[in-house]
C-alpha cells in the first residue's frame, strides 16, 4: 500500500510549484516527515493533500498524492511519507532527498475531508496506520486556532514502533485540554497493555468515540478495507452518514 491519498480529481487551474526541502525528521523506522518551503504556496486546510511529481534526467516523470501533515504556516508544507520498498516515489523521498533539494508539488487538493476551526462540534478521528497523517494536521490546527472543540482520536496501528508522532501525541494528550487519544494494536501491544493485539472493532469505536446524539464530525482515514469497516461500524452505531467523512489510501500508482 502506497501512502498516497486517493484524489477525487484535480482542478486544472492548479499549477506545479517548486518545493525546496528545508528539514526532515524520522517518525518511525520507515516513515519520514519532510518540511518544504513553497514560495508561491496559497495555504491549505487540515485534511487536504498535494500531488508530488518527480522527473528523471531522461524526462520520465511519476506522481503520487500525499496528505499534508500540519496546518497552514506561511510557505511551509509538511508531508509524512511511508516507505514503500518497491515504490517509485517514496524511496526517493525518504532516503535520497536532501535538505536544499527541490521537487514539484501542486495543491492543495480536496475540500470535503477537511476540518474548519469555526466548527465547534465534537470531532472523532479514526486512523489506520499512516492514515493518521491528515488527522494529525487537524489536531495541530485545533491547537493553533485555540479551538475549544472536543477531539477524540482512535489510532489503529500494528506495533508501538509503527506509531507516527508518538511523543507529540503523548504530550498533546496530556497538555491539550479536550483532546483524548486511544490506541488499538493489531500485531504487537506494548508491555503491560491491558488488551491483546486485535483488529479495531465495534467496542473500540463505541468506547473511544462520541455518542451519535452528540452529532460529532467523524473523519476516518486509512487503507480501503479499514475505512469501509469503520464507516460501517459508525453507521451501525447510529451516526449520521452525512457526518462520516472518509479518505482512502490506495495501492502504488493510484
Short mmCIF file of C-alpha atoms in Angstrom, two decimals:
data_model
loop_
_atom_site.label_atom_id
_atom_site.label_comp_id
_atom_site.label_asym_id
_atom_site.label_seq_id
_atom_site.Cartn_x
_atom_site.Cartn_y
_atom_site.Cartn_z
CA UNK A 1 0.00 0.00 0.00
CA UNK A 2 1.44 3.33 -1.03
CA UNK A 3 0.72 6.04 1.49
CA UNK A 4 -0.85 8.25 -1.12
CA UNK A 5 -4.24 9.79 -0.65
CA UNK A 6 -6.66 8.81 -3.41
CA UNK A 7 -7.71 12.02 -5.09
CA UNK A 8 -11.20 12.74 -6.28
CA UNK A 9 -9.95 14.96 -9.13
CA UNK A 10 -7.75 17.97 -9.64
CA UNK A 11 -8.63 21.46 -10.69
CA UNK A 12 -6.96 22.32 -14.00
CA UNK A 13 -6.05 25.71 -12.53
CA UNK A 14 -3.59 24.17 -10.05
CA UNK A 15 -0.01 24.73 -11.16
CA UNK A 16 3.10 22.76 -10.31
CA UNK A 17 5.17 24.64 -7.74
CA UNK A 18 8.83 24.37 -6.76
CA UNK A 19 9.21 22.97 -3.23
CA UNK A 20 12.59 23.08 -1.51
CA UNK A 21 13.29 20.66 1.35
CA UNK A 22 14.32 22.64 4.43
CA UNK A 23 14.13 19.98 7.16
CA UNK A 24 13.15 16.39 7.85
CA UNK A 25 12.64 14.10 10.81
CA UNK A 26 12.07 10.37 11.11
CA UNK A 27 8.74 9.34 12.62
CA UNK A 28 9.27 5.55 12.51
CA UNK A 29 12.00 3.32 11.04
CA UNK A 30 10.15 3.50 7.71
CA UNK A 31 8.38 6.89 7.72
CA UNK A 32 9.82 10.39 7.43
CA UNK A 33 8.31 13.86 7.74
CA UNK A 34 9.54 16.28 5.09
CA UNK A 35 9.27 20.04 5.56
CA UNK A 36 9.21 22.07 2.34
CA UNK A 37 9.35 25.75 1.62
CA UNK A 38 7.00 26.58 -1.26
CA UNK A 39 7.30 30.32 -2.06
CA UNK A 40 4.04 30.53 -4.02
CA UNK A 41 2.01 28.33 -1.68
CA UNK A 42 -1.61 29.61 -1.37
CA UNK A 43 -2.31 28.00 2.01
CA UNK A 44 -4.40 24.95 2.89
CA UNK A 45 -6.93 23.44 5.28
CA UNK A 46 -6.19 20.48 7.60
CA UNK A 47 -7.17 17.32 5.77
CA UNK A 48 -6.16 18.43 2.28
CA UNK A 49 -3.39 16.80 0.26
CA UNK A 50 -0.93 17.55 -2.54
CA UNK A 51 0.40 15.84 -5.63
CA UNK A 52 4.15 15.30 -5.78
CA UNK A 53 5.94 14.92 -9.13
CA UNK A 54 9.44 13.57 -9.64
CA UNK A 55 11.13 13.92 -13.03
CA UNK A 56 14.23 11.96 -14.07
CA UNK A 57 17.02 13.33 -16.24
CA UNK A 58 15.65 11.40 -19.23
CA UNK A 59 12.30 13.17 -18.86
CA UNK A 60 10.38 10.30 -17.27
CA UNK A 61 8.09 11.57 -14.51
CA UNK A 62 5.82 9.98 -11.95
CA UNK A 63 3.33 11.38 -9.46
CA UNK A 64 1.88 10.43 -6.08
CA UNK A 65 -0.51 12.16 -3.70
CA UNK A 66 0.30 12.72 -0.04
CA UNK A 67 -1.74 14.15 2.79
CA UNK A 68 -0.48 17.35 4.39
CA UNK A 69 0.65 16.68 7.95
CA UNK A 70 0.45 20.14 9.51
CA UNK A 71 -1.83 23.20 9.35
CA UNK A 72 -1.08 26.20 7.17
CA UNK A 73 2.09 28.03 8.22
CA UNK A 74 3.07 30.60 5.63
CA UNK A 75 5.00 28.93 2.82
CA UNK A 76 5.75 25.73 4.75
CA UNK A 77 4.23 22.40 3.71
CA UNK A 78 4.82 19.21 5.74
CA UNK A 79 4.36 15.72 4.34
CA UNK A 80 4.86 12.44 6.19
CA UNK A 81 5.83 9.69 3.76
CA UNK A 82 5.80 5.95 4.43
CA UNK A 83 8.49 3.99 2.61
CA UNK A 84 7.10 1.51 0.07
CA UNK A 85 10.05 -0.76 -0.73
CA UNK A 86 9.13 -1.32 -4.39
CA UNK A 87 7.67 2.15 -4.93
CA UNK A 88 8.86 4.74 -7.41
CA UNK A 89 8.46 7.85 -5.26
CA UNK A 90 8.63 7.03 -1.54
CA UNK A 91 12.17 5.51 -1.59
CA UNK A 92 13.49 8.73 -3.08
CA UNK A 93 11.55 10.98 -0.70
CA UNK A 94 12.50 9.03 2.43
CA UNK A 95 16.05 8.02 1.55
CA UNK A 96 17.61 10.18 -1.14
CA UNK A 97 16.05 13.66 -0.98
CA UNK A 98 18.36 16.02 0.94
CA UNK A 99 17.95 19.43 2.51
CA UNK A 100 18.18 22.01 -0.26
CA UNK A 101 16.83 19.68 -2.97
CA UNK A 102 13.81 20.81 -4.97
CA UNK A 103 10.82 18.77 -6.12
CA UNK A 104 7.49 19.77 -7.67
CA UNK A 105 4.11 19.71 -5.98
CA UNK A 106 0.66 21.07 -6.64
CA UNK A 107 -2.27 21.69 -4.39
CA UNK A 108 -3.93 21.95 -2.08
CA UNK A 109 -6.38 19.30 -3.25
CA UNK A 110 -9.70 18.38 -1.67
CA UNK A 111 -12.38 20.38 0.10
CA UNK A 112 -14.60 17.74 1.70
CA UNK A 113 -12.29 15.81 4.03
CA UNK A 114 -11.30 18.92 5.96
CA UNK A 115 -11.83 20.33 9.44
CA UNK A 116 -12.53 24.03 9.87
CA UNK A 117 -11.83 25.71 13.19
CA UNK A 118 -15.12 27.61 13.03
CA UNK A 119 -16.92 24.28 13.55
CA UNK A 120 -17.23 23.68 17.29
CA UNK A 121 -18.93 20.27 17.02
CA UNK A 122 -17.25 17.33 18.75
CA UNK A 123 -14.79 15.56 16.45
CA UNK A 124 -13.99 11.87 16.19
CA UNK A 125 -10.80 10.96 14.32
CA UNK A 126 -10.14 7.31 13.46
CA UNK A 127 -6.90 6.47 11.67
CA UNK A 128 -5.34 3.26 10.47
CA UNK A 129 -1.55 3.19 10.05
CA UNK A 130 -0.36 6.15 8.04
CA UNK A 131 -3.97 7.32 7.84
CA UNK A 132 -3.08 9.33 10.95
CA UNK A 133 -1.37 11.98 8.79
CA UNK A 134 -4.33 14.24 7.81
CA UNK A 135 -5.89 13.64 11.23
CA UNK A 136 -2.72 14.91 12.88
CA UNK A 137 -2.99 18.06 10.77
CA UNK A 138 -6.46 18.57 12.29
CA UNK A 139 -5.18 18.02 15.84
CA UNK A 140 -2.37 20.51 15.29
CA UNK A 141 -4.74 23.01 13.65
CA UNK A 142 -7.09 22.79 16.63
CA UNK A 143 -4.37 23.92 19.00
CA UNK A 144 -3.03 26.57 16.63
CA UNK A 145 -6.53 28.08 16.30
CA UNK A 146 -7.21 27.93 20.05
CA UNK A 147 -10.34 25.91 19.30
CA UNK A 148 -12.39 24.51 22.18
CA UNK A 149 -13.93 21.77 20.03
CA UNK A 150 -13.67 18.40 21.78
CA UNK A 151 -11.48 15.92 19.88
CA UNK A 152 -11.11 12.18 20.26
CA UNK A 153 -8.52 10.22 18.28
CA UNK A 154 -8.63 6.44 17.91
CA UNK A 155 -5.44 5.20 16.25
CA UNK A 156 -5.11 1.62 14.95
CA UNK A 157 -1.50 0.63 14.39
CA UNK A 158 0.42 -2.63 14.03
CA UNK A 159 3.01 -2.22 16.78
CA UNK A 160 4.26 0.52 19.12
CA UNK A 161 7.25 1.01 16.81
CA UNK A 162 4.89 1.87 13.95
CA UNK A 163 3.20 4.79 15.71
CA UNK A 164 3.56 8.11 13.93
CA UNK A 165 4.08 11.23 16.08
CA UNK A 166 4.26 9.09 19.24
CA UNK A 167 5.98 11.63 21.51
CA UNK A 168 3.91 14.54 20.25
CA UNK A 169 0.63 12.67 20.70
CA UNK A 170 1.65 11.69 24.22
CA UNK A 171 2.35 15.33 25.06
CA UNK A 172 -0.80 16.61 23.40
CA UNK A 173 -2.99 14.06 25.18
CA UNK A 174 -1.54 15.44 28.42
CA UNK A 175 -1.50 19.15 27.60
CA UNK A 176 -4.23 19.83 25.02
CA UNK A 177 -7.40 20.18 27.05
CA UNK A 178 -10.29 18.47 25.29
CA UNK A 179 -8.17 16.00 23.31
CA UNK A 180 -8.34 12.28 24.09
CA UNK A 181 -6.09 9.72 22.38
CA UNK A 182 -6.71 5.96 22.26
CA UNK A 183 -4.84 3.12 20.54
CA UNK A 184 -5.63 -0.29 19.12
CA UNK A 185 -2.62 -2.52 18.35
CA UNK A 186 -3.17 -5.16 15.69
CA UNK A 187 0.04 -7.23 15.85
CA UNK A 188 2.01 -6.39 18.99
CA UNK A 189 0.92 -4.37 22.01
CA UNK A 190 3.22 -2.52 24.43
CA UNK A 191 4.32 -4.38 27.54
CA UNK A 192 1.60 -4.14 30.15
CA UNK A 193 -1.08 -3.07 27.64
CA UNK A 194 -4.46 -4.21 29.02
CA UNK A 195 -5.77 -5.69 25.75
CA UNK A 196 -4.33 -8.25 23.31
CA UNK A 197 -3.47 -7.32 19.70
CA UNK A 198 -6.60 -7.35 17.53
CA UNK A 199 -8.38 -5.53 14.77
CA UNK A 200 -10.34 -2.42 15.64
CA UNK A 201 -13.96 -3.36 16.33
CA UNK A 202 -17.36 -2.11 17.42
CA UNK A 203 -16.44 -1.97 21.11
CA UNK A 204 -13.37 0.18 20.40
CA UNK A 205 -15.36 2.71 18.39
CA UNK A 206 -18.19 2.71 20.91
CA UNK A 207 -15.90 3.12 23.93
CA UNK A 208 -13.49 5.66 22.42
CA UNK A 209 -15.92 7.64 20.28
CA UNK A 210 -18.79 10.05 20.84
CA UNK A 211 -22.43 9.02 21.26
CA UNK A 212 -24.35 9.53 18.00
CA UNK A 213 -26.71 12.03 19.62
CA UNK A 214 -23.72 14.36 20.14
CA UNK A 215 -23.67 14.66 16.33
CA UNK A 216 -19.87 14.54 16.06
CA UNK A 217 -17.97 15.18 12.86
CA UNK A 218 -16.28 11.86 12.08
CA UNK A 219 -13.13 11.60 9.98
CA UNK A 220 -11.81 8.15 9.03
CA UNK A 221 -8.56 7.63 7.11
CA UNK A 222 -6.52 4.57 6.21
CA UNK A 223 -6.44 1.61 3.83
CA UNK A 224 -9.67 0.97 1.92
CA UNK A 225 -10.71 -2.12 3.88
CA UNK A 226 -10.11 -0.40 7.21
CA UNK A 227 -12.04 2.71 6.19
CA UNK A 228 -15.02 0.75 4.91
CA UNK A 229 -15.17 -1.38 8.08
CA UNK A 230 -15.00 1.66 10.38
CA UNK A 231 -17.60 3.58 8.38
CA UNK A 232 -19.94 0.59 8.61
CA UNK A 233 -19.40 0.45 12.39
CA UNK A 234 -20.17 4.14 12.79
CA UNK A 235 -23.38 3.85 10.78
CA UNK A 236 -24.42 0.72 12.70
CA UNK A 237 -23.89 2.61 15.97
CA UNK A 238 -26.31 5.28 14.78
CA UNK A 239 -24.03 8.02 13.44
CA UNK A 240 -25.37 10.20 10.64
CA UNK A 241 -23.79 9.01 7.39
CA UNK A 242 -23.61 12.62 6.22
CA UNK A 243 -21.23 13.39 9.09
CA UNK A 244 -18.90 10.45 8.42
CA UNK A 245 -16.14 11.60 6.08
CA UNK A 246 -13.60 9.15 4.73
CA UNK A 247 -10.26 9.23 2.96
CA UNK A 248 -8.91 6.02 1.48
CA UNK A 249 -5.33 5.13 0.74
CA UNK A 250 -4.68 3.17 -2.41
CA UNK A 251 -2.02 0.92 -3.91
CA UNK A 252 1.10 2.28 -5.54
CA UNK A 253 0.31 4.01 -8.80
CA UNK A 254 -3.16 5.11 -7.72
#
